[in-house]
Short mmCIF file of C-alpha atoms in Angstrom, two decimals:
data_model
loop_
_atom_site.label_atom_id
_atom_site.label_comp_id
_atom_site.label_asym_id
_atom_site.label_seq_id
_atom_site.Cartn_x
_atom_site.Cartn_y
_atom_site.Cartn_z
CA MET A 252 0.00 0.00 0.00
CA ILE A 253 1.49 3.28 -1.14
CA VAL A 254 0.50 6.29 0.94
CA VAL A 255 1.53 9.66 -0.48
CA THR A 256 0.67 13.28 0.16
CA THR A 257 0.89 14.14 -3.55
CA GLU A 258 -1.90 13.83 -6.12
CA ASP A 259 -0.16 11.15 -8.14
CA VAL A 260 2.66 8.64 -7.97
CA THR A 261 5.46 8.97 -10.51
CA GLY A 262 5.24 6.31 -13.20
CA ARG A 263 2.04 4.82 -11.80
CA PRO A 264 -1.08 6.30 -13.41
CA VAL A 265 -4.34 6.10 -11.46
CA THR A 266 -6.63 3.57 -13.12
CA LYS A 267 -9.53 3.85 -10.69
CA SER A 268 -10.51 6.32 -8.01
CA LEU A 269 -12.41 4.67 -5.16
CA GLY A 270 -13.30 7.74 -3.09
CA GLN A 271 -12.36 9.13 0.28
CA VAL A 272 -10.84 6.96 2.95
CA PHE A 273 -10.07 7.84 6.55
CA GLY A 274 -8.77 6.59 9.87
CA VAL A 275 -9.75 8.28 13.11
CA VAL A 276 -8.59 7.82 16.68
CA VAL A 277 -8.90 9.59 20.01
CA ARG A 278 -6.23 8.81 22.57
CA SER A 279 -5.43 10.01 26.06
CA ARG A 280 -2.73 9.49 28.64
CA GLY A 281 -3.68 7.94 31.96
CA LEU A 282 -3.85 9.90 35.19
CA GLY A 283 -0.25 9.06 36.04
CA GLY A 284 1.06 10.22 32.67
CA ASN A 285 -0.93 13.44 32.88
CA ILE A 286 0.41 14.18 36.37
CA VAL A 287 4.01 13.59 35.26
CA ALA A 288 3.45 15.69 32.12
CA GLY A 289 1.97 18.46 34.27
CA LEU A 290 5.02 18.38 36.54
CA ARG A 291 7.32 18.53 33.51
CA THR A 292 5.75 21.83 32.43
CA ILE A 293 7.25 23.42 35.55
CA LEU A 294 10.74 23.05 34.11
CA GLY A 295 9.72 23.18 30.44
CA GLY A 296 11.26 21.31 27.51
CA GLU A 297 9.80 18.37 25.66
CA ILE A 298 6.87 16.63 27.28
CA HIS A 299 7.74 13.03 26.43
CA GLU A 300 4.42 11.65 27.69
CA TYR A 301 2.44 13.70 25.18
CA THR A 302 4.96 13.14 22.35
CA ALA A 303 4.40 9.40 22.81
CA MET A 304 0.64 9.88 22.90
CA VAL A 305 0.54 11.88 19.65
CA GLU A 306 2.97 9.49 17.92
CA ASP A 307 0.81 6.51 18.89
CA ALA A 308 -2.30 8.35 17.69
CA ARG A 309 -0.60 9.12 14.35
CA ARG A 310 0.34 5.47 13.84
CA GLN A 311 -3.10 4.19 14.78
CA ALA A 312 -4.89 6.69 12.51
CA ILE A 313 -2.72 5.69 9.51
CA ASP A 314 -3.17 1.99 10.31
CA ARG A 315 -6.94 2.38 10.31
CA MET A 316 -6.89 4.40 7.10
CA VAL A 317 -4.75 1.76 5.33
CA GLN A 318 -7.01 -1.04 6.55
CA ASN A 319 -10.06 0.84 5.26
CA ALA A 320 -8.34 1.44 1.91
CA THR A 321 -7.44 -2.27 1.66
CA ALA A 322 -11.07 -3.17 2.39
CA MET A 323 -12.09 -0.90 -0.51
CA GLY A 324 -9.72 -2.72 -2.87
CA ALA A 325 -7.25 0.13 -3.23
CA ASN A 326 -3.51 -0.31 -3.63
CA ALA A 327 -2.67 3.30 -2.77
CA VAL A 328 -3.89 6.37 -0.93
CA VAL A 329 -3.12 9.72 -2.53
CA ARG A 330 -3.42 13.25 -1.11
CA MET A 331 -3.16 11.87 2.42
CA MET A 332 -3.44 14.47 5.15
CA PHE A 333 -3.76 14.67 8.91
CA ASP A 334 -6.19 16.70 10.94
CA SER A 335 -6.02 17.02 14.69
CA SER A 336 -7.90 18.56 17.55
CA GLU A 337 -8.40 18.04 21.26
CA ILE A 338 -11.37 16.75 23.18
CA GLY A 339 -11.79 17.75 26.81
CA SER A 340 -8.26 19.28 26.82
CA LEU A 341 -6.66 15.91 27.71
CA MET A 342 -7.65 13.80 24.72
CA SER A 343 -6.04 14.04 21.32
CA GLU A 344 -8.07 13.36 18.20
CA ILE A 345 -6.22 12.57 14.99
CA VAL A 346 -7.80 11.91 11.60
CA ALA A 347 -5.77 10.60 8.66
CA TYR A 348 -7.61 10.91 5.38
CA GLY A 349 -7.02 10.79 1.67
CA THR A 350 -8.31 9.34 -1.60
CA ALA A 351 -8.22 5.59 -2.13
CA VAL A 352 -7.10 4.71 -5.65
CA VAL A 353 -5.96 1.81 -7.77
CA LEU A 354 -2.62 2.45 -9.44
CA ALA A 355 -1.39 0.72 -12.57
CA GLU A 356 1.32 -1.85 -11.89
CA GLU A 357 4.81 -0.46 -12.16
CA ALA A 358 6.86 -1.76 -15.09
CA GLY A 359 9.57 -3.84 -13.46
CA SER A 360 7.58 -4.49 -10.30
CA ALA A 361 7.74 -7.91 -8.66
CA GLU A 362 4.33 -8.90 -10.07
CA VAL A 363 5.22 -7.84 -13.61
CA ARG A 364 8.60 -9.57 -13.38
CA ALA A 365 6.91 -12.76 -12.13
CA GLU A 366 4.46 -12.66 -15.05
CA ALA A 367 7.30 -12.10 -17.50
CA ALA A 368 9.26 -14.97 -15.96
CA GLY A 369 6.17 -17.19 -16.22
CA SER A 370 5.78 -16.29 -19.91
CA ALA A 371 9.46 -17.05 -20.51
CA VAL A 372 9.06 -20.47 -18.92
CA VAL A 373 6.02 -21.16 -21.11
CA ARG A 374 7.97 -20.06 -24.20
CA ALA A 375 10.93 -22.27 -23.22
CA GLU A 376 8.59 -25.25 -22.73
CA SER A 377 7.04 -24.61 -26.17
CA ALA A 378 10.47 -24.40 -27.74
CA GLY A 379 11.47 -27.64 -25.98
CA SER A 380 8.36 -29.39 -27.28
CA ALA A 381 9.13 -28.19 -30.81
CA VAL A 382 12.67 -29.57 -30.54
CA VAL A 383 11.33 -32.91 -29.26
CA ARG A 384 8.84 -33.07 -32.11
CA ALA A 385 11.60 -32.25 -34.65
CA VAL A 386 13.86 -34.97 -33.21
CA GLU A 387 11.01 -37.50 -33.27
CA ALA A 388 10.20 -36.57 -36.89
CA ALA A 389 13.85 -37.00 -37.87
CA MET B 213 7.55 2.93 33.36
CA SER B 214 9.82 5.95 33.56
CA ALA B 215 11.86 6.60 36.68
CA PHE B 216 9.90 9.79 37.27
CA ARG B 217 6.59 7.93 37.23
CA ALA B 218 7.95 5.16 39.45
CA LEU B 219 9.08 7.76 41.97
CA LEU B 220 5.64 9.37 41.85
CA ALA B 221 3.91 6.02 42.39
CA VAL B 222 6.13 5.18 45.38
CA GLY B 223 5.57 8.66 46.84
CA PHE B 224 1.81 8.41 46.60
CA ALA B 225 1.88 4.86 47.99
CA ILE B 226 3.88 6.03 51.05
CA LEU B 227 1.47 8.93 51.55
CA ALA B 228 -1.49 6.54 51.33
CA LEU B 229 0.08 4.16 53.87
CA LEU B 230 0.80 7.00 56.29
CA ALA B 231 -2.74 8.33 55.91
CA PHE B 232 -4.33 4.91 56.49
CA ALA B 233 -1.98 4.30 59.42
CA ASN B 234 -3.15 7.58 60.92
CA VAL B 235 -6.77 6.45 60.53
CA ALA B 236 -6.09 3.01 62.00
CA ILE B 237 -3.90 4.03 64.95
CA TRP B 238 -5.23 7.42 65.99
CA HIS B 239 -8.74 7.04 64.57
CA SER B 240 -8.44 10.39 62.81
CA ALA B 241 -11.09 9.90 60.11
CA GLY B 242 -10.06 13.12 58.39
CA TRP B 243 -7.05 11.32 56.92
CA PHE B 244 -9.18 8.74 55.14
CA PRO B 245 -9.95 10.84 51.98
CA ILE B 246 -6.24 11.74 51.73
CA GLY B 247 -5.30 8.07 51.94
CA PHE B 248 -7.96 7.10 49.43
CA TYR B 249 -6.91 9.66 46.82
CA ALA B 250 -3.20 9.00 47.40
CA ALA B 251 -3.79 5.27 46.84
CA LEU B 252 -5.76 6.05 43.69
CA LEU B 253 -2.95 8.24 42.35
CA ALA B 254 -0.33 5.60 43.23
CA VAL B 255 -2.23 2.96 41.24
CA ALA B 256 -2.78 5.42 38.34
CA ALA B 257 0.92 6.31 38.25
CA ALA B 258 2.00 2.66 38.39
CA PHE B 259 -0.45 1.14 35.94
CA GLU B 260 -1.02 2.98 32.70
CA ALA B 261 -1.85 1.63 29.27
CA GLY B 262 1.39 1.00 27.38
CA ARG B 263 2.46 2.15 23.95
CA TYR B 264 0.37 1.35 20.89
CA GLN B 265 1.22 -2.18 19.72
CA PRO B 266 -1.19 -3.14 16.95
CA ASN B 267 0.02 -6.70 16.29
CA ARG B 268 0.76 -8.08 19.71
CA GLY B 269 0.59 -11.89 19.53
CA VAL B 270 0.15 -11.90 15.75
CA SER B 271 2.72 -13.46 13.43
CA THR B 272 4.07 -10.79 11.08
CA LEU B 273 6.43 -13.05 9.16
CA GLY B 274 6.28 -12.58 5.41
CA TRP B 275 4.86 -9.07 5.58
CA LYS B 276 6.08 -6.65 2.92
CA ALA B 277 8.31 -3.68 3.71
CA THR B 278 6.59 -0.41 2.81
CA GLY B 279 9.85 1.53 2.60
CA GLU B 280 8.55 3.85 5.30
CA ARG B 281 11.26 4.51 7.89
CA PHE B 282 11.47 6.97 10.73
CA PHE B 283 13.10 7.59 14.09
CA ASP B 284 10.73 6.90 16.96
CA PRO B 285 10.42 10.33 18.61
CA THR B 286 10.28 8.86 22.12
CA THR B 287 13.12 6.34 21.93
CA GLY B 288 15.14 7.64 18.99
CA THR B 289 15.42 4.14 17.50
CA PRO B 290 15.11 3.69 13.70
CA THR B 291 11.77 2.09 12.95
CA GLU B 292 10.61 0.37 9.77
CA VAL B 293 7.02 -0.19 8.71
CA PHE B 294 5.80 -3.52 7.30
CA TYR B 295 2.45 -4.28 5.74
CA ASP B 296 0.15 -7.28 5.29
CA PRO B 297 -1.42 -6.97 1.80
CA LYS B 298 -4.29 -9.32 2.76
CA SER B 299 -5.61 -7.54 5.83
CA GLY B 300 -4.08 -4.11 5.38
CA ALA B 301 -2.52 -4.30 8.87
CA ARG B 302 0.76 -2.47 9.45
CA ASP B 303 3.58 -3.37 11.79
CA TYR B 304 6.28 -1.14 13.29
CA ARG B 305 9.64 -2.84 13.81
CA SER B 306 12.57 -1.25 15.57
CA ARG B 307 15.83 -1.87 13.72
#
């Protein structure tokens, strides 16, 4: 699954647009984490408890968006963006959203190479059969 | 659990014990709410939901690398993202 913030993917034209796709999550720290984070504000600097909370929320929102896109039959999400807000001042809401699309297979991708290899094997078998037939005829 | 949080949990636990000891020995009921809230805070500081781990207990062998790499902002370790094409699930592996 390719997830990009651009409208298109270089060398991979969009063959089908499946519509909007999203992943939403609301996360909060526990009471202990909030107390420690509150105490950290006395001295200032990075509040590690909230950095971890927002990072986890980001990951979970993307995970849900990708799962939704997979369920729609997409192989990529284009124009992906994040939106965030707070709920009740202690909860972080993150939405990851974009457009689910089907991209054309890349020339030289694993799938295309496998198909080409399969065709080569078939051609080799055909050539082998022709040789056998020629030997039998001789 | 960070050292700071562990210290906080131990501090609240000691405060709760002292408050309950006050109630039990000197029958000073006024210390009961202090003990109760201190115990609650000690438990809250000690037991908090851990980091997000989407595939705990799930085999992620054979998943495809997405090419997405980043440094975990909390630990600083390089992390790589893998993907299951069947379910759409993603996995974060520290390198």
